[in-house]
Coordinates of C-alpha atoms in Angstrom, one line a residue:
X1 CA -20.8 -2.7 -39.3
X2 CA -22.0 -6.4 -39.1
X3 CA -20.1 -6.9 -35.8
X4 CA -22.4 -4.4 -34.2
X5 CA -25.5 -6.5 -34.9
X6 CA -24.4 -9.2 -32.4
X7 CA -24.6 -6.8 -29.5
X8 CA -27.5 -6.0 -27.2
X9 CA -28.6 -2.4 -26.9
X10 CA -26.4 -1.5 -23.9
X11 CA -23.4 -3.2 -25.3
X12 CA -24.0 -1.3 -28.6
X13 CA -24.2 2.0 -26.7
X14 CA -20.9 1.3 -25.1
X15 CA -19.2 0.3 -28.4
X16 CA -20.5 3.4 -30.2
X17 CA -19.5 5.9 -27.5
X18 CA -15.9 6.7 -28.6
X19 CA -14.9 10.1 -27.3
X20 CA -14.5 11.1 -23.6
X21 CA -14.5 9.1 -20.4
X22 CA -16.7 6.0 -20.2
X23 CA -17.6 3.8 -17.2
X24 CA -19.0 0.4 -18.1
X25 CA -20.5 -1.4 -15.1
X26 CA -20.6 -5.0 -16.3
X27 CA -22.3 -7.7 -14.2
X28 CA -21.0 -11.3 -14.1
X29 CA -21.3 -13.0 -17.4
X30 CA -22.6 -9.9 -19.1
X31 CA -20.1 -10.0 -22.0
X32 CA -17.7 -7.4 -20.9
X33 CA -14.8 -8.8 -22.9
X34 CA -16.9 -8.9 -26.0
X35 CA -17.9 -5.3 -25.4
X36 CA -14.3 -4.1 -25.0
X37 CA -13.1 -6.0 -28.1
X38 CA -16.0 -4.7 -30.2
X39 CA -15.3 -1.2 -29.0
X40 CA -11.6 -1.5 -30.0
X41 CA -12.6 -2.9 -33.4
X42 CA -15.1 0.0 -33.9
X43 CA -12.4 2.5 -33.0
X44 CA -10.2 1.0 -35.7
X45 CA -13.0 1.0 -38.3
X46 CA -13.7 4.6 -37.4
X47 CA -10.2 5.6 -38.5
X48 CA -8.3 5.3 -35.2
X49 CA -4.7 4.0 -35.7
X50 CA -4.6 0.5 -34.0
X51 CA -1.3 1.3 -32.3
X52 CA -2.8 4.3 -30.5
X53 CA -5.2 1.9 -28.6
X54 CA -4.2 0.5 -25.2
X55 CA -6.1 -2.3 -23.4
X56 CA -5.0 -3.4 -19.9
X57 CA -6.4 -6.2 -17.8
X58 CA -5.2 -8.3 -14.8
X59 CA -4.4 -11.8 -15.9
X60 CA -2.5 -13.3 -18.8
X61 CA -5.5 -15.5 -19.6
X62 CA -7.8 -12.4 -19.9
X63 CA -5.3 -10.4 -22.0
X64 CA -4.6 -13.4 -24.3
X65 CA -8.3 -13.9 -24.8
X66 CA -8.8 -10.3 -25.6
X67 CA -5.8 -10.2 -28.0
X68 CA -7.0 -13.3 -29.8
X69 CA -10.5 -11.9 -30.3
X70 CA -9.2 -8.6 -31.6
X71 CA -6.8 -10.2 -34.0
X72 CA -9.5 -12.6 -35.2
X73 CA -12.0 -9.8 -35.8
X74 CA -9.4 -7.9 -37.7
X75 CA -8.9 -11.0 -39.8
X76 CA -5.1 -10.9 -39.1
X77 CA -3.0 -13.8 -38.0
X78 CA 0.4 -13.8 -36.3
X79 CA 2.5 -16.4 -38.1
X80 CA 6.1 -16.2 -39.3
X81 CA 7.0 -12.6 -40.1
X82 CA 3.6 -11.5 -41.2
X83 CA 3.4 -9.0 -38.4
X84 CA 6.3 -6.7 -37.7
X85 CA 7.8 -6.4 -34.2
X86 CA 9.8 -3.6 -32.7
X87 CA 13.2 -4.3 -31.0
X88 CA 11.3 -5.1 -27.7
X89 CA 9.4 -7.9 -29.4
X90 CA 6.0 -6.0 -29.4
X91 CA 3.8 -6.2 -32.5
X92 CA 3.6 -3.0 -34.4
X93 CA 0.5 -1.3 -35.7
X94 CA -1.9 -3.4 -33.6
X95 CA -3.6 -2.5 -30.3
X96 CA -1.3 -2.9 -27.3
X97 CA -3.1 -5.5 -25.1
X98 CA -1.4 -6.5 -21.9
X99 CA -1.6 -7.0 -18.1
X100 CA -0.7 -4.1 -15.8
X101 CA 2.6 -5.8 -15.0
X102 CA 3.5 -6.5 -18.6
X103 CA 2.8 -2.9 -19.4
X104 CA 5.1 -1.9 -16.6
X105 CA 7.8 -4.2 -18.0
X106 CA 7.3 -2.5 -21.4
X107 CA 7.7 1.0 -20.0
X108 CA 10.7 0.2 -17.9
X109 CA 12.5 -1.6 -20.7
X110 CA 12.0 1.4 -23.0
X111 CA 13.3 3.8 -20.2
X112 CA 15.6 1.5 -18.2
X113 CA 18.6 3.9 -18.6
X114 CA 16.7 6.4 -16.5
X115 CA 16.7 4.1 -13.4
X116 CA 20.2 2.5 -13.9
X117 CA 19.1 -0.7 -15.6
X118 CA 19.3 -2.2 -19.0
X119 CA 16.5 -4.0 -20.8
X120 CA 17.8 -7.4 -19.6
X121 CA 17.1 -6.6 -15.9
X122 CA 15.9 -9.6 -13.8
X123 CA 12.4 -9.9 -12.5
X124 CA 12.8 -11.3 -9.0
X125 CA 10.2 -13.9 -8.2
X126 CA 8.5 -14.4 -4.8
X127 CA 10.9 -17.1 -3.7
X128 CA 14.0 -15.1 -4.7
X129 CA 12.7 -12.0 -2.9
X130 CA 12.0 -14.0 0.2
X131 CA 15.5 -15.5 0.1
X132 CA 17.0 -12.0 0.0
X133 CA 14.9 -10.9 3.0
X134 CA 15.9 -13.9 5.0
X135 CA 19.6 -13.3 4.2
X136 CA 19.3 -9.7 5.4
X137 CA 17.6 -10.7 8.6
X138 CA 20.4 -13.2 9.3
X139 CA 23.1 -10.5 8.7
X140 CA 21.2 -8.1 11.0
X141 CA 20.6 -10.7 13.6
X142 CA 16.8 -10.3 13.4
X143 CA 15.0 -13.4 14.7
X144 CA 12.8 -14.9 12.0
X145 CA 10.7 -16.6 14.6
X146 CA 9.7 -13.2 16.1
X147 CA 9.4 -11.5 12.8
X148 CA 8.2 -13.8 10.1
X149 CA 10.0 -13.1 6.8
X150 CA 6.9 -13.7 4.7
X151 CA 5.0 -11.2 6.7
X152 CA 7.7 -8.6 6.2
X153 CA 7.7 -9.2 2.5
X154 CA 3.9 -8.9 2.5
X155 CA 4.1 -5.5 4.3
X156 CA 6.7 -4.3 1.7
X157 CA 4.5 -5.6 -1.2
X158 CA 1.3 -4.0 0.2
X159 CA 3.1 -0.7 0.7
X160 CA 4.4 -0.6 -2.9
X161 CA 0.9 -1.4 -4.1
X162 CA -0.3 1.6 -2.1
X163 CA 2.3 3.8 -3.9
X164 CA 4.6 4.1 -0.9
X165 CA 8.3 4.1 -1.4
X166 CA 10.9 3.0 1.2
X167 CA 11.7 6.7 1.9
X168 CA 8.0 7.5 2.6
X169 CA 7.5 4.4 4.7
X170 CA 10.6 5.1 6.8
X171 CA 9.6 8.7 7.4
X172 CA 6.2 7.7 8.8
X173 CA 7.2 4.7 11.0
X174 CA 5.3 4.6 14.2
X175 CA 5.7 1.1 15.5
X176 CA 8.4 -1.4 16.4
X177 CA 7.6 -3.7 13.5
X178 CA 7.5 -0.7 11.2
X179 CA 11.1 0.2 12.2
X180 CA 12.3 -3.3 11.5
X181 CA 10.5 -3.4 8.1
X182 CA 12.1 0.0 7.2
X183 CA 15.6 -1.3 7.9
X184 CA 15.1 -4.6 6.0
X185 CA 13.3 -2.9 3.1
X186 CA 16.2 -0.4 2.6
X187 CA 18.7 -3.3 2.6
X188 CA 16.4 -5.2 0.3
X189 CA 16.3 -2.4 -2.2
X190 CA 20.0 -2.1 -2.1
X191 CA 20.4 -5.8 -2.9
X192 CA 17.9 -5.6 -5.8
X193 CA 19.8 -2.6 -7.2
X194 CA 23.1 -4.5 -6.9
X195 CA 21.7 -7.4 -8.8
X196 CA 20.1 -5.2 -11.4
X197 CA 16.7 -6.7 -10.5
X198 CA 13.2 -5.5 -9.8
X199 CA 10.6 -7.4 -7.9
X200 CA 7.0 -8.0 -9.0
X201 CA 5.7 -4.9 -7.3
X202 CA 8.5 -2.7 -8.7
X203 CA 7.2 -3.3 -12.2
X204 CA 4.3 -1.0 -11.3
X205 CA 5.9 1.3 -8.7
X206 CA 8.9 2.1 -10.9
X207 CA 6.7 2.7 -13.9
X208 CA 4.7 5.3 -12.0
X209 CA 7.8 6.9 -10.6
X210 CA 9.2 7.2 -14.2
X211 CA 6.0 8.8 -15.5
X212 CA 5.9 11.2 -12.6
X213 CA 9.6 12.2 -12.7
X214 CA 9.9 12.6 -16.4
X215 CA 7.1 14.6 -18.0
X216 CA 8.5 14.1 -21.5
X217 CA 8.2 10.3 -21.0
X218 CA 4.7 10.7 -19.8
X219 CA 3.8 12.9 -22.7
X220 CA 5.3 10.4 -25.2
X221 CA 3.0 7.6 -23.9
X222 CA 0.0 9.9 -23.8
X223 CA 0.6 10.7 -27.4
X224 CA 1.2 7.0 -28.3
X225 CA -1.9 5.6 -26.6
X226 CA -4.8 8.0 -27.2
X227 CA -7.5 5.5 -26.3
X228 CA -7.2 3.6 -23.1
X229 CA -9.2 0.7 -21.9
X230 CA -8.9 -0.8 -18.3
X231 CA -10.6 -4.1 -17.5
X232 CA -11.6 -5.1 -14.0
X233 CA -11.2 -1.5 -12.8
X234 CA -12.7 -2.4 -9.4
X235 CA -9.5 -4.4 -8.7
X236 CA -7.0 -1.6 -9.2
X237 CA -4.8 -0.7 -6.3
X238 CA -3.4 2.8 -5.6
X239 CA -0.3 2.4 -7.9
X240 CA -2.4 0.9 -10.8
X241 CA -4.8 3.8 -10.3
X242 CA -1.9 6.3 -10.5
X243 CA -0.5 4.6 -13.6
X244 CA -3.9 4.9 -15.3
X245 CA -4.3 8.5 -14.4
X246 CA -0.8 9.4 -15.7
X247 CA -1.4 7.7 -19.1
X248 CA -4.7 9.4 -19.8
X249 CA -4.1 12.5 -21.9
X250 CA -6.1 15.8 -22.1
X251 CA -8.8 14.2 -24.3
X252 CA -9.6 11.8 -21.4
X253 CA -10.4 9.0 -23.8
X254 CA -10.5 6.4 -21.1
X255 CA -12.9 3.5 -20.9
X256 CA -13.0 1.5 -17.7
X257 CA -15.0 -1.7 -17.2
X258 CA -15.7 -3.4 -13.9
X259 CA -18.2 -4.6 -11.3
X260 CA -18.2 -3.4 -7.7
X261 CA -19.9 -6.6 -6.8
X262 CA -16.8 -8.5 -7.8
X263 CA -14.3 -6.5 -5.8
X264 CA -12.6 -9.3 -3.8
X265 CA -9.0 -8.3 -3.5
X266 CA -8.9 -5.6 -0.9
X267 CA -6.4 -7.7 1.0
X268 CA -3.8 -7.1 -1.7
X269 CA -4.7 -3.4 -2.1
X270 CA -7.6 -3.4 -4.6
X271 CA -9.6 -0.2 -3.8
X272 CA -13.3 -0.3 -4.7
X273 CA -13.4 3.5 -4.3
X274 CA -11.4 3.9 -7.6
X275 CA -14.5 2.7 -9.4
X276 CA -17.1 4.4 -7.1
X277 CA -15.3 7.7 -7.6
X278 CA -14.8 7.5 -11.3
X279 CA -17.3 10.3 -11.9
X280 CA -15.4 12.5 -9.5
X281 CA -12.1 11.9 -11.4
X282 CA -13.8 12.4 -14.8
X283 CA -16.8 14.7 -14.3
X284 CA -18.0 14.4 -17.9
X285 CA -18.0 10.6 -17.7
X286 CA -20.8 8.5 -19.2
X287 CA -22.0 5.5 -17.3
X288 CA -23.5 2.4 -19.0
X289 CA -24.8 -0.7 -17.1
X290 CA -24.5 -4.2 -18.7
X291 CA -27.0 -6.3 -16.8
X292 CA -27.9 -9.1 -19.2
X293 CA -26.2 -12.3 -18.2
X294 CA -25.3 -14.8 -20.9
X295 CA -23.7 -17.4 -18.8
X296 CA -26.0 -18.8 -16.1
X297 CA -29.6 -20.1 -15.7
X298 CA -32.3 -17.9 -14.3
X299 CA -32.3 -19.7 -11.0
X300 CA -28.6 -19.1 -10.5
X301 CA -29.0 -15.4 -11.5
X302 CA -31.9 -14.9 -9.1
X303 CA -29.8 -16.5 -6.3
X304 CA -26.9 -14.2 -7.1
X305 CA -29.1 -11.1 -7.0
X306 CA -30.6 -12.1 -3.7
X307 CA -27.1 -12.5 -2.2
X308 CA -25.6 -9.2 -3.4
X309 CA -28.5 -6.9 -2.9
X310 CA -27.7 -6.7 0.8
X311 CA -24.4 -4.9 0.1
X312 CA -24.4 -1.1 0.3
X313 CA -21.0 -0.2 -1.2
X314 CA -21.8 -0.9 -4.8
X315 CA -23.1 0.5 -8.1
X316 CA -26.8 -0.7 -8.0
X317 CA -27.8 -3.1 -10.8
X318 CA -29.9 -6.2 -11.2
X319 CA -28.7 -9.0 -13.4
X320 CA -31.2 -10.7 -15.7
X321 CA -31.0 -13.4 -18.3
X322 CA -33.0 -14.9 -21.2
X323 CA -31.5 -18.3 -20.5
X324 CA -33.7 -21.2 -19.2
X325 CA -34.8 -21.5 -15.6
X326 CA -32.5 -24.4 -15.1
X327 CA -32.3 -26.8 -12.2
X328 CA -32.7 -26.0 -8.5
X329 CA -29.6 -25.3 -6.4
X330 CA -28.7 -28.4 -4.2
X331 CA -27.8 -27.6 -0.6
X332 CA -26.2 -30.5 1.3
X333 CA -25.7 -30.8 5.0
X334 CA -22.9 -33.3 6.0
X335 CA -22.0 -34.5 9.4
X336 CA -18.3 -33.7 9.0
X337 CA -15.8 -32.7 6.3
X338 CA -15.2 -36.3 5.4
X339 CA -18.9 -36.8 4.7
X340 CA -19.0 -33.5 2.7
X341 CA -16.0 -34.7 0.6
X342 CA -17.6 -38.1 0.0
X343 CA -20.9 -36.4 -1.1
X344 CA -19.0 -34.1 -3.5
X345 CA -17.0 -37.1 -5.0
X346 CA -20.0 -39.3 -5.4
X347 CA -22.1 -36.6 -7.0
X348 CA -19.2 -35.8 -9.4
X349 CA -18.9 -39.5 -10.2
X350 CA -22.5 -39.5 -11.4
X351 CA -22.0 -36.3 -13.4
X352 CA -19.0 -37.8 -15.2
X353 CA -21.2 -40.4 -16.8
X354 CA -22.5 -37.7 -19.2
X355 CA -19.9 -34.9 -18.8
X356 CA -16.2 -34.2 -19.0
X357 CA -14.1 -33.6 -15.8
X358 CA -13.1 -30.1 -16.9
X359 CA -16.8 -29.1 -16.9
X360 CA -16.7 -29.3 -13.1
X361 CA -15.1 -27.1 -10.5
X362 CA -14.9 -27.4 -6.7
X363 CA -14.4 -24.1 -4.9
X364 CA -13.5 -23.5 -1.3
X365 CA -12.7 -20.5 0.9
X366 CA -9.4 -21.6 2.3
X367 CA -6.6 -23.9 0.8
X368 CA -6.6 -26.3 3.7
X369 CA -10.1 -27.5 2.6
X370 CA -8.7 -29.2 -0.5
X371 CA -6.9 -32.1 1.3
X372 CA -9.9 -34.1 2.4
X373 CA -11.6 -33.4 -1.0
X374 CA -8.6 -34.7 -2.9
X375 CA -8.7 -37.9 -0.8
X376 CA -12.3 -38.5 -1.7
X377 CA -11.6 -37.9 -5.4
X378 CA -8.7 -40.3 -5.3
X379 CA -10.8 -43.0 -3.6
X380 CA -13.4 -42.6 -6.4
X381 CA -10.6 -42.6 -9.1
X382 CA -11.7 -39.2 -10.3
X383 CA -9.0 -37.2 -12.1
X384 CA -8.5 -33.7 -10.8
X385 CA -6.2 -30.7 -11.0
X386 CA -5.5 -28.3 -8.1
X387 CA -5.2 -24.7 -9.5
X388 CA -2.0 -23.1 -8.0
X389 CA 0.7 -25.6 -9.0
X390 CA 2.4 -23.4 -11.6
X391 CA 4.5 -24.9 -14.4
X392 CA 7.0 -22.1 -14.1
X393 CA 7.3 -22.7 -10.3
X394 CA 8.8 -26.2 -10.7
X395 CA 12.4 -26.4 -9.5
X396 CA 13.8 -27.7 -12.7
X397 CA 12.1 -25.1 -14.8
X398 CA 13.3 -22.3 -12.6
X399 CA 16.9 -23.8 -12.8
X400 CA 16.8 -23.6 -16.6
X401 CA 15.4 -20.0 -16.6
X402 CA 18.1 -19.0 -14.1
X403 CA 20.8 -20.1 -16.5
X404 CA 19.3 -18.0 -19.2
X405 CA 18.7 -15.0 -17.0
X406 CA 22.3 -15.1 -15.7
X407 CA 23.6 -15.2 -19.3
X408 CA 21.9 -11.8 -19.8
X409 CA 22.5 -10.3 -16.4
X410 CA 25.8 -11.4 -14.8
X411 CA 25.0 -9.2 -11.8
X412 CA 22.1 -11.5 -10.7
X413 CA 23.6 -13.0 -7.5
X414 CA 20.4 -14.8 -6.8
X415 CA 20.7 -16.7 -10.0
X416 CA 24.3 -17.5 -9.4
X417 CA 23.5 -18.8 -5.9
X418 CA 20.7 -20.9 -7.3
X419 CA 22.5 -22.7 -10.2
X420 CA 26.3 -22.6 -9.5
X421 CA 26.1 -26.0 -8.0
X422 CA 23.3 -27.4 -10.2
X423 CA 24.2 -30.0 -11.3
X424 CA 26.7 -30.7 -8.4
X425 CA 30.1 -29.1 -9.1
X426 CA 31.6 -29.3 -5.6
X427 CA 31.1 -25.5 -5.0
X428 CA 30.0 -25.0 -1.4
X429 CA 28.5 -22.2 0.6
X430 CA 31.8 -20.9 1.8
X431 CA 33.0 -20.7 -1.7
X432 CA 29.9 -18.8 -2.8
X433 CA 30.3 -16.4 0.1
X434 CA 33.9 -15.6 -0.9
X435 CA 32.8 -15.2 -4.6
X436 CA 30.1 -12.7 -3.6
X437 CA 32.6 -10.8 -1.4
X438 CA 35.0 -10.5 -4.4
X439 CA 37.5 -12.8 -2.6
X440 CA 37.8 -15.4 -5.3
X441 CA 41.6 -15.1 -5.4
X442 CA 41.8 -16.4 -1.9
X443 CA 40.2 -19.7 -3.0
X444 CA 42.2 -22.9 -3.8
X445 CA 43.2 -23.1 -7.5
X446 CA 41.0 -26.1 -8.0
X447 CA 38.0 -24.3 -6.7
X448 CA 38.8 -21.2 -8.8
X449 CA 38.9 -23.5 -11.9
X450 CA 35.4 -24.9 -11.0
X451 CA 34.0 -21.3 -10.8
X452 CA 35.7 -20.3 -14.1
X453 CA 34.3 -23.3 -15.8
X454 CA 30.8 -22.4 -14.6
X455 CA 31.1 -18.9 -15.9
X456 CA 32.5 -20.3 -19.2
X457 CA 29.2 -22.3 -19.5
X458 CA 27.2 -19.1 -18.9
X459 CA 29.2 -17.3 -21.6
X460 CA 28.7 -20.1 -24.1
X461 CA 24.9 -20.1 -23.4
X462 CA 24.7 -16.3 -24.0
X463 CA 26.6 -16.7 -27.3
X464 CA 24.3 -19.5 -28.4
X465 CA 21.1 -17.7 -27.4
X466 CA 22.0 -14.6 -29.5
X467 CA 21.9 -16.6 -32.8
X468 CA 19.4 -19.4 -32.2
X469 CA 15.7 -19.8 -31.6
X470 CA 14.3 -20.1 -28.1
X471 CA 13.4 -23.7 -28.3
X472 CA 16.9 -24.6 -29.6
X473 CA 18.5 -22.4 -26.9
X474 CA 16.6 -24.2 -24.1
X475 CA 17.7 -27.6 -25.5
X476 CA 21.3 -26.2 -25.5
X477 CA 21.0 -25.1 -21.9
X478 CA 19.6 -28.5 -20.7
X479 CA 22.7 -30.2 -22.3
X480 CA 25.4 -27.6 -21.7
X481 CA 24.6 -27.2 -18.1
X482 CA 25.0 -30.9 -17.5
X483 CA 21.4 -31.4 -16.2
X484 CA 20.5 -33.8 -19.0
X485 CA 23.4 -36.1 -18.2
X486 CA 22.6 -36.0 -14.5
X487 CA 18.9 -36.8 -14.9
X488 CA 18.9 -39.1 -17.9
X489 CA 19.9 -42.2 -15.9
X490 CA 18.3 -41.3 -12.6
X491 CA 15.1 -42.2 -10.7
X492 CA 11.6 -41.9 -12.1
X493 CA 11.3 -38.5 -10.3
X494 CA 14.5 -37.3 -12.1
X495 CA 13.1 -38.6 -15.4
X496 CA 9.9 -36.6 -14.8
X497 CA 12.0 -33.5 -14.1
X498 CA 13.8 -34.0 -17.4
X499 CA 10.4 -34.5 -19.2
X500 CA 9.3 -31.2 -17.7
X501 CA 12.4 -29.5 -19.1
X502 CA 11.6 -30.9 -22.5
X503 CA 8.0 -29.6 -22.1
X504 CA 9.6 -26.1 -21.7
X505 CA 11.3 -26.7 -25.1
X506 CA 7.9 -27.4 -26.6
X507 CA 6.4 -24.3 -24.9
X508 CA 9.2 -22.2 -26.3
X509 CA 8.4 -23.0 -29.9
X510 CA 5.7 -20.3 -30.0
X511 CA 8.5 -17.7 -29.4
X512 CA 10.7 -19.0 -32.3
X513 CA 9.2 -16.7 -34.9
X514 CA 10.4 -13.6 -33.0
X515 CA 13.8 -12.0 -34.0
X516 CA 17.0 -13.4 -32.5
X517 CA 17.3 -12.7 -28.8
X518 CA 13.8 -11.2 -28.6
X519 CA 12.0 -14.5 -28.3
X520 CA 13.9 -15.8 -25.4
X521 CA 13.6 -12.4 -23.6
X522 CA 9.9 -12.5 -24.1
X523 CA 9.8 -16.1 -22.7
X524 CA 11.6 -15.0 -19.6
X525 CA 9.2 -12.1 -19.2
X526 CA 6.1 -14.3 -19.6
X527 CA 7.5 -16.9 -17.2
X528 CA 8.1 -14.2 -14.5
X529 CA 4.6 -12.8 -14.9
X530 CA 2.8 -16.2 -15.1
X531 CA -0.3 -16.7 -12.8
X532 CA -2.2 -19.7 -11.4
X533 CA -4.8 -19.5 -14.2
X534 CA -2.0 -19.9 -16.8
X535 CA -1.8 -23.5 -15.6
X536 CA -5.3 -24.2 -16.9
X537 CA -4.4 -22.6 -20.2
X538 CA -1.5 -25.0 -20.7
X539 CA -3.0 -28.2 -19.1
X540 CA -6.5 -28.6 -20.5
X541 CA -8.4 -31.8 -19.9
X542 CA -6.5 -32.8 -16.8
X543 CA -9.6 -33.4 -14.6
X544 CA -12.0 -31.7 -12.2
X545 CA -10.7 -28.3 -11.1
X546 CA -10.1 -27.5 -7.5
X547 CA -9.4 -23.9 -6.4
X548 CA -10.1 -21.2 -3.9
X549 CA -13.0 -18.8 -4.8
X550 CA -10.4 -16.0 -5.2
X551 CA -8.6 -18.1 -7.9
X552 CA -11.9 -18.8 -9.8
X553 CA -12.6 -15.2 -10.7
X554 CA -12.8 -14.8 -14.5
X555 CA -13.5 -18.5 -15.0
X556 CA -16.7 -20.4 -15.7
X557 CA -17.8 -24.0 -15.5
X558 CA -20.9 -26.1 -16.3
X559 CA -21.1 -27.4 -12.7
X560 CA -19.8 -25.7 -9.6
X561 CA -19.5 -27.1 -6.1
X562 CA -19.1 -24.5 -3.3
X563 CA -17.9 -26.3 -0.2
X564 CA -17.4 -25.3 3.5
X565 CA -20.4 -23.0 3.7
X566 CA -20.2 -22.6 7.5
X567 CA -20.3 -19.5 9.6
X568 CA -16.8 -18.2 10.4
X569 CA -15.3 -20.2 7.5
X570 CA -17.4 -18.7 4.7
X571 CA -17.9 -15.9 5.6
X572 CA -14.5 -16.0 7.2
X573 CA -14.3 -15.1 10.9
X574 CA -11.6 -12.5 10.5
X575 CA -13.8 -10.4 8.2
X576 CA -16.7 -10.3 10.6
X577 CA -14.7 -8.1 13.0
X578 CA -13.9 -5.3 10.6
X579 CA -15.9 -2.3 9.5
X580 CA -18.9 -2.8 7.3
X581 CA -17.2 -1.7 4.2
X582 CA -14.8 -4.7 4.6
X583 CA -17.3 -7.3 5.7
X584 CA -19.2 -6.9 2.5
X585 CA -16.3 -8.4 0.7
X586 CA -17.1 -11.9 1.9
X587 CA -20.6 -11.5 0.4
X588 CA -19.0 -10.3 -2.9
X589 CA -16.8 -13.4 -2.8
X590 CA -19.8 -15.7 -2.5
X591 CA -21.5 -13.8 -5.3
X592 CA -18.4 -14.4 -7.5
X593 CA -18.5 -18.1 -6.6
X594 CA -22.2 -18.5 -7.5
X595 CA -21.8 -16.7 -10.9
X596 CA -19.0 -19.1 -12.0
X597 CA -21.7 -21.7 -12.7
X598 CA -23.5 -22.0 -16.0
X599 CA -26.0 -24.8 -15.4
X600 CA -25.9 -26.2 -11.9
X601 CA -24.8 -25.2 -8.4
X602 CA -24.1 -27.5 -5.5
X603 CA -23.6 -25.9 -2.0
X604 CA -22.4 -27.9 1.0
X605 CA -21.4 -27.5 4.6
X606 CA -20.3 -29.7 7.5
X607 CA -21.8 -29.5 11.0
X608 CA -18.6 -30.7 12.5
X609 CA -15.1 -29.7 11.1
X610 CA -11.6 -30.3 12.4
X611 CA -9.6 -27.1 12.2
X612 CA -6.0 -26.9 13.6
X613 CA -6.5 -30.3 15.1
X614 CA -9.7 -29.2 17.0
X615 CA -13.2 -30.4 16.2
X616 CA -15.8 -27.7 16.3
X617 CA -19.5 -27.5 15.7
X618 CA -20.6 -25.1 13.0
X619 CA -23.7 -23.2 12.0
X620 CA -24.6 -23.1 8.3
X621 CA -23.4 -19.9 6.6
X622 CA -25.7 -17.0 6.7
X623 CA -25.4 -16.8 2.9
X624 CA -27.4 -20.1 2.5
X625 CA -30.4 -18.4 4.2
X626 CA -30.2 -15.5 1.8
X627 CA -31.1 -17.7 -1.2
X628 CA -34.9 -17.9 -1.8
X629 CA -36.2 -21.3 -0.7
X630 CA -38.0 -22.0 -4.0
X631 CA -34.7 -22.1 -5.8
X632 CA -33.2 -24.8 -3.6
X633 CA -33.3 -28.6 -2.9
X634 CA -32.1 -29.6 0.6
X635 CA -30.4 -33.0 1.2
X636 CA -28.3 -34.8 3.8
X637 CA -25.0 -36.4 2.9
X638 CA -24.7 -40.2 3.3
X639 CA -21.6 -42.1 4.2
X640 CA -19.9 -40.1 6.9
X641 CA -21.3 -42.3 9.7
X642 CA -22.4 -39.4 11.8
X643 CA -25.8 -38.2 13.2
X644 CA -27.8 -35.3 12.1
X645 CA -27.3 -32.1 14.2
X646 CA -30.4 -30.1 15.0
X647 CA -30.0 -26.3 15.4
X648 CA -32.0 -24.6 18.1

């Protein structure tokens, strides 16, 4: 029971409460991951079979951290064949810790025959899904200038997140754009089915449909996972909410952890009401508040409380900390965005004399703000990394993975289209069109031979993968495909692409200890489900971090710069015209930004900013005035060459 001694009273109460529904309202930096992991460990020490425990969160980073903590506390390591795995590559007799989407993949693979798939189905990425939609629009003569394909994909994605199928959507169409989406969506689903593929949203939707349609399957999982933990419950959308409800058995041993003050994803379907209505769903629920912050200084916590207390749609709580008071919060007024960027860069230059670059983060409300900041960092020779450039999104990496996916799933037309001419084999668009239309016999003999040679490469890759480790298999693909020969003697850019491929070989080593075939399959799954934050996991020490506030959630830094604090930019103008329930999200977003900082906050705004080529005068964000004056230091940026603007 020594692990209990490191907990505060509220954390201890949550850890010791084992039976029945439990809602843990955990403020920023209040040790929610520690509380969940200790609760899981206590369940195991209390006699609960580890394999009957499920823990679900949103990001790979969070699930990996939770998994590592649990395994470390159980004093178990995963090396060689120490831990048994089932034929799906999952560790046996340990808690099942995953993201929602990984859980969906797990359920679908175990029940793929029920929906006409096998366990090697392809997970279609965003680019592939968009490509299919564009092709459908072209075939149906729908003008992409009038109806933007990305918007149509977004409507389909949002609908699936709201637990709406294409049939339900089509039956309730009441607008012209809705009719167009319904037609495209149906064709899109048909194409996915033809390719034996599911898109990212299907991983959740199809899981829920399986659990609803097949009671025996639902019962099997309820009996398997008798203790369920859901992290970041405030971020669940309708389909994730449904999945959770279906997995909870009659004993209602569900523990959800979240913070209504950090609900910032309503634009992608996150429903704050799922958390606010937890007591209605589970009337005998116990509620525990975790209000002690272990991350930030007292000044930062006081500022955060002052910001968030104005919101009404929340579970009331007040953060406190036993940390030091810390430094005041710097608020800087710059003449324009260039002056703001120069201020940020020069301040960071001073901080780097006694700190590491990765201790520092620059946050902004919109992606366009990063450009001018990047220029200033470059001018000052400050290393930086923009969060959002995924390793698995690089073209050459996607090409390698396409070869592997196609070797498992020959019906994946998207993968064929992507790599049949990489490296160049002289196979053109007309040839591909005839191939897809089953008219290969009409092609010239030389062209048919090229196609046959390509599919012989795919067959050889599949045979090799079945008997070799993932890292060896990827080396084989790089050479067998011809990409190594093509890039080895090319330009510096081509050399860099080859180096990225070799980095994939290095990354694959961690899958080498899995059974033959399982490791490479797990690599494909992880690559498909990778997120922006995974880039930070694999590329540490690469410099100052730049990211949107949305992307920063779940992260923390010693020093945090929040830029662009201007009315109509942060808070964003579009959110000021919605109902009050929605406008509060911008305030929650600022609260999240503030609570990323451990020791020091720098806030800045520009009185003049160029947006869409137009210069406009800005008022400081209303959020700045919500911070008590005794917590702040006000300063003017130097170096932009402009005059001070006085507000009347």
